[in-house]
């Protein structure tokens, strides 16, 4: 069984989930809170990844693994998938949460081994 950061990394890297994606050039994970609750946390089903159904518990897990909430800085995303995800979320008036951890990066999955629970 995978640890929390490994599960999260696989989800962000996957095309199966519309509620989270890489942002800021693959250095942060962006989460569409409303869609994430619906798609990942609500009920069971094949997309069930985490044991919790509560957003606050999920965010607490992020924090336990050293993720910190950040504000998206500067211009909009340059990559088309990131831009489209941000546009779709903005048009739906969803809250987009951005979390950063130096050991959680799109182009460096090997860093996940240093992403430890505090």
Coordinates of N, CA and C in Angstrom, one line a residue:
X1 N 0.8 -1.2 0.0 CA 0.0 0.0 0.0 C 0.9 1.3 0.0
X2 N 0.5 2.2 -0.7 CA 1.2 3.5 -0.9 C 1.0 4.4 0.3
X3 N 2.0 5.2 0.6 CA 1.8 6.2 1.6 C 1.1 7.4 1.0
X4 N 0.6 8.3 1.9 CA -0.2 9.5 1.5 C 0.5 10.3 0.3
X5 N 1.7 10.7 0.4 CA 2.3 11.5 -0.7 C 2.4 10.7 -2.0
X6 N 2.6 9.4 -1.9 CA 2.7 8.6 -3.2 C 1.3 8.5 -3.8
X7 N 0.3 8.3 -3.0 CA -1.1 8.2 -3.5 C -1.4 9.6 -4.2
X8 N -1.1 10.7 -3.5 CA -1.4 12.0 -4.0 C -0.7 12.2 -5.3
X9 N 0.6 11.9 -5.4 CA 1.4 12.1 -6.6 C 0.8 11.3 -7.8
X10 N 0.4 10.1 -7.5 CA -0.2 9.2 -8.6 C -1.5 9.8 -9.1
X11 N -2.3 10.4 -8.1 CA -3.5 11.0 -8.5 C -3.3 12.2 -9.4
X12 N -2.4 13.1 -9.0 CA -2.1 14.3 -9.7 C -1.6 14.0 -11.1
X13 N -0.8 12.9 -11.2 CA -0.2 12.5 -12.5 C -1.2 11.8 -13.4
X14 N -2.2 11.3 -12.8 CA -3.2 10.6 -13.6 C -4.2 11.5 -14.3
X15 N -4.8 11.0 -15.4 CA -5.8 11.7 -16.1 C -7.2 11.4 -15.6
X16 N -7.3 10.5 -14.6 CA -8.6 10.0 -14.1 C -9.3 11.1 -13.2
X17 N -8.5 12.0 -12.7 CA -9.0 12.9 -11.7 C -9.0 14.3 -12.3
X18 N -10.2 15.0 -12.3 CA -10.3 16.3 -12.8 C -10.2 17.4 -11.7
X19 N -10.2 16.9 -10.4 CA -10.3 17.8 -9.3 C -8.9 18.3 -8.8
X20 N -7.8 17.7 -9.3 CA -6.5 18.1 -8.9 C -5.5 18.0 -10.1
X21 N -4.5 18.9 -10.1 CA -3.6 19.0 -11.2 C -2.3 19.7 -10.7
X22 N -1.3 19.6 -11.5 CA 0.0 20.3 -11.2 C -0.2 21.7 -11.6
X23 N 0.3 22.6 -10.7 CA 0.3 24.0 -11.1 C 1.7 24.6 -10.8
X24 N 1.8 25.8 -11.2 CA 3.1 26.5 -11.1 C 4.3 25.7 -11.7
X25 N 4.1 25.2 -12.9 CA 5.1 24.4 -13.5 C 5.5 23.1 -12.9
X26 N 4.5 22.5 -12.2 CA 4.7 21.2 -11.6 C 5.3 21.3 -10.2
X27 N 5.3 22.4 -9.6 CA 5.9 22.6 -8.3 C 4.9 22.6 -7.2
X28 N 3.6 22.8 -7.5 CA 2.5 22.8 -6.6 C 1.4 21.9 -7.1
X29 N 0.6 21.5 -6.1 CA -0.6 20.7 -6.5 C -1.8 21.7 -6.3
X30 N -2.7 21.8 -7.3 CA -3.9 22.6 -7.2 C -5.0 21.7 -7.0
X31 N -5.9 22.1 -6.1 CA -7.1 21.2 -5.8 C -8.4 22.1 -5.9
X32 N -9.3 21.6 -6.8 CA -10.6 22.2 -6.9 C -11.4 21.6 -5.7
X33 N -11.5 22.4 -4.7 CA -12.1 21.9 -3.4 C -13.5 21.2 -3.6
X34 N -14.4 21.9 -4.3 CA -15.7 21.4 -4.5 C -15.7 20.1 -5.3
X35 N -15.0 20.1 -6.4 CA -14.9 18.9 -7.2 C -14.2 17.8 -6.5
X36 N -13.2 18.1 -5.7 CA -12.4 17.1 -5.0 C -13.3 16.4 -4.0
X37 N -14.1 17.1 -3.3 CA -15.0 16.5 -2.3 C -16.0 15.6 -3.0
X38 N -16.5 16.0 -4.1 CA -17.4 15.2 -4.9 C -16.7 13.9 -5.5
X39 N -15.6 14.2 -6.2 CA -14.9 13.1 -7.0 C -14.1 12.1 -6.1
X40 N -13.5 12.6 -5.0 CA -12.6 11.8 -4.3 C -13.1 11.4 -2.9
X41 N -13.6 12.4 -2.2 CA -13.9 12.1 -0.8 C -15.3 11.6 -0.6
X42 N -16.3 11.9 -1.4 CA -17.7 11.5 -1.2 C -17.8 10.0 -1.6
X43 N -18.4 9.3 -0.6 CA -18.8 7.9 -0.9 C -17.6 7.0 -1.3
X44 N -18.0 5.8 -1.8 CA -16.9 4.9 -2.2 C -16.7 5.0 -3.7
X45 N -16.7 3.8 -4.4 CA -16.5 3.8 -5.8 C -15.1 3.6 -6.2
X46 N -14.9 3.5 -7.5 CA -13.5 3.1 -8.0 C -12.5 4.2 -7.8
X47 N -12.9 5.5 -7.7 CA -12.0 6.6 -7.5 C -11.7 6.8 -6.0
X48 N -12.2 6.0 -5.2 CA -11.9 6.1 -3.7 C -10.4 5.9 -3.4
X49 N -9.7 6.8 -2.9 CA -8.3 6.7 -2.7 C -8.0 6.8 -1.2
X50 N -8.6 7.7 -0.5 CA -8.3 8.0 0.9 C -9.4 7.5 1.8
X51 N -9.0 7.1 3.1 CA -10.0 6.6 4.0 C -11.0 7.7 4.5
X52 N -10.5 9.0 4.5 CA -11.3 10.1 5.0 C -12.4 10.5 4.0
X53 N -13.5 11.0 4.5 CA -14.5 11.7 3.6 C -14.6 13.2 3.9
X54 N -13.6 13.6 4.7 CA -13.7 15.0 5.3 C -12.6 15.8 4.7
X55 N -12.9 17.0 4.1 CA -11.9 17.8 3.5 C -10.9 18.3 4.6
X56 N -11.3 18.7 5.8 CA -10.4 19.1 6.8 C -9.4 18.1 7.2
X57 N -9.8 16.8 7.2 CA -8.9 15.7 7.6 C -7.9 15.5 6.5
X58 N -8.4 15.7 5.2 CA -7.4 15.6 4.1 C -6.4 16.7 4.2
X59 N -6.8 17.9 4.4 CA -5.9 19.0 4.5 C -4.9 18.8 5.7
X60 N -5.4 18.3 6.8 CA -4.5 18.0 8.0 C -3.5 17.0 7.6
X61 N -3.8 16.0 6.7 CA -2.8 15.0 6.2 C -1.8 15.8 5.4
X62 N -2.2 16.7 4.5 CA -1.2 17.4 3.7 C -0.2 18.1 4.6
X63 N -0.8 18.8 5.7 CA 0.1 19.5 6.6 C 1.0 18.6 7.4
X64 N 0.5 17.4 7.8 CA 1.4 16.4 8.5 C 2.6 16.0 7.6
X65 N 2.4 16.0 6.3 CA 3.5 15.6 5.4 C 4.3 16.8 4.9
X66 N 4.1 18.0 5.5 CA 4.9 19.1 5.2 C 4.5 20.0 4.1
X67 N 3.2 19.8 3.6 CA 2.7 20.7 2.6 C 2.2 22.0 3.2
X68 N 2.4 23.1 2.6 CA 1.9 24.4 3.0 C 1.1 25.0 2.0
X69 N 0.1 25.7 2.4 CA -0.9 26.4 1.5 C -0.1 27.6 0.9
X70 N -0.2 27.8 -0.4 CA 0.4 29.0 -1.0 C -0.6 29.7 -1.9
X71 N -0.4 30.9 -2.1 CA -1.2 31.7 -3.1 C -0.6 31.5 -4.4
X72 N -1.4 31.3 -5.5 CA -0.9 31.2 -6.8 C -0.2 32.6 -7.1
X73 N 1.0 32.6 -7.6 CA 1.7 33.9 -7.8 C 1.8 34.1 -9.3
X74 N 1.8 35.4 -9.6 CA 2.1 35.8 -11.0 C 1.1 35.5 -12.0
X75 N 1.5 35.4 -13.2 CA 0.5 35.2 -14.3 C -0.1 33.8 -14.3
X76 N -1.1 33.6 -15.1 CA -1.8 32.3 -15.2 C -0.8 31.3 -15.8
X77 N -1.2 30.1 -15.6 CA -0.3 28.9 -16.1 C 0.0 29.0 -17.6
X78 N 1.2 28.6 -17.9 CA 1.6 28.6 -19.3 C 1.2 27.4 -20.0
X79 N 1.1 26.3 -19.3 CA 0.7 25.0 -19.9 C -0.8 24.9 -20.2
X80 N -1.2 24.4 -21.3 CA -2.6 24.4 -21.6 C -3.5 23.6 -20.6
X81 N -3.1 22.4 -20.2 CA -3.9 21.7 -19.2 C -4.1 22.4 -17.9
X82 N -3.0 23.1 -17.4 CA -3.1 23.8 -16.2 C -4.1 25.0 -16.4
X83 N -3.9 25.7 -17.5 CA -4.7 26.9 -17.8 C -6.2 26.5 -17.9
X84 N -6.5 25.4 -18.6 CA -7.9 25.0 -18.8 C -8.5 24.6 -17.5
X85 N -7.7 23.9 -16.6 CA -8.3 23.5 -15.3 C -8.6 24.7 -14.5
X86 N -7.7 25.7 -14.5 CA -7.9 26.9 -13.7 C -9.1 27.7 -14.3
X87 N -9.2 27.8 -15.6 CA -10.4 28.4 -16.2 C -11.7 27.8 -15.9
X88 N -11.7 26.4 -16.0 CA -13.0 25.7 -15.6 C -13.4 25.9 -14.2
X89 N -12.4 25.9 -13.3 CA -12.7 26.1 -11.9 C -13.1 27.5 -11.6
X90 N -12.5 28.5 -12.3 CA -12.9 29.9 -12.1 C -14.3 30.1 -12.6
X91 N -14.6 29.5 -13.7 CA -16.0 29.7 -14.3 C -17.0 29.1 -13.4
X92 N -16.6 28.0 -12.6 CA -17.6 27.4 -11.8 C -17.6 28.0 -10.4
X93 N -16.8 29.1 -10.2 CA -16.7 29.8 -8.9 C -16.2 28.8 -7.8
X94 N -15.4 27.9 -8.1 CA -14.9 26.9 -7.1 C -13.7 27.5 -6.4
X95 N -13.4 27.0 -5.2 CA -12.2 27.5 -4.5 C -11.1 26.5 -4.9
X96 N -10.0 27.1 -5.4 CA -8.8 26.4 -5.8 C -7.8 26.5 -4.7
X97 N -7.4 25.4 -4.1 CA -6.4 25.4 -3.1 C -5.0 25.0 -3.7
X98 N -4.0 25.7 -3.4 CA -2.6 25.4 -3.9 C -1.8 25.0 -2.7
X99 N -1.1 23.8 -2.8 CA -0.2 23.3 -1.8 C 1.1 23.0 -2.3
X100 N 2.1 23.4 -1.5 CA 3.5 23.2 -2.0 C 4.3 22.4 -0.9
X101 N 5.1 21.5 -1.4 CA 6.1 20.8 -0.6 C 7.3 20.6 -1.5
X102 N 8.5 21.0 -1.0 CA 9.7 20.9 -1.9 C 10.0 19.5 -2.3
X103 N 9.5 18.5 -1.7 CA 9.7 17.1 -2.1 C 8.6 16.5 -2.9
X104 N 7.7 17.4 -3.3 CA 6.5 16.9 -4.2 C 6.5 17.7 -5.4
X105 N 7.1 17.1 -6.5 CA 7.4 17.9 -7.7 C 7.1 16.9 -8.9
X106 N 6.4 17.4 -9.9 CA 6.0 16.7 -11.1 C 7.2 16.0 -11.7
X107 N 8.3 16.7 -11.9 CA 9.4 16.1 -12.7 C 10.4 15.3 -11.8
X108 N 10.1 15.2 -10.5 CA 11.1 14.5 -9.6 C 10.4 13.6 -8.7
X109 N 9.8 12.5 -9.2 CA 9.0 11.6 -8.3 C 10.0 10.9 -7.3
X110 N 11.3 10.8 -7.6 CA 12.2 10.2 -6.6 C 12.3 11.0 -5.3
X111 N 11.9 12.3 -5.3 CA 12.0 13.1 -4.1 C 10.9 12.7 -3.1
X112 N 9.9 11.9 -3.5 CA 8.8 11.5 -2.6 C 9.4 10.7 -1.4
X113 N 10.5 10.0 -1.6 CA 11.1 9.3 -0.4 C 11.4 10.2 0.7
X114 N 11.7 11.5 0.5 CA 12.0 12.4 1.6 C 10.8 13.2 2.0
X115 N 9.6 12.8 1.6 CA 8.3 13.4 2.0 C 7.8 12.6 3.1
X116 N 8.2 12.9 4.3 CA 7.9 12.1 5.5 C 6.9 12.7 6.4
X117 N 6.1 11.9 7.1 CA 5.2 12.4 8.1 C 5.9 13.0 9.3
X118 N 5.4 14.2 9.7 CA 6.0 14.9 10.8 C 5.6 14.2 12.1

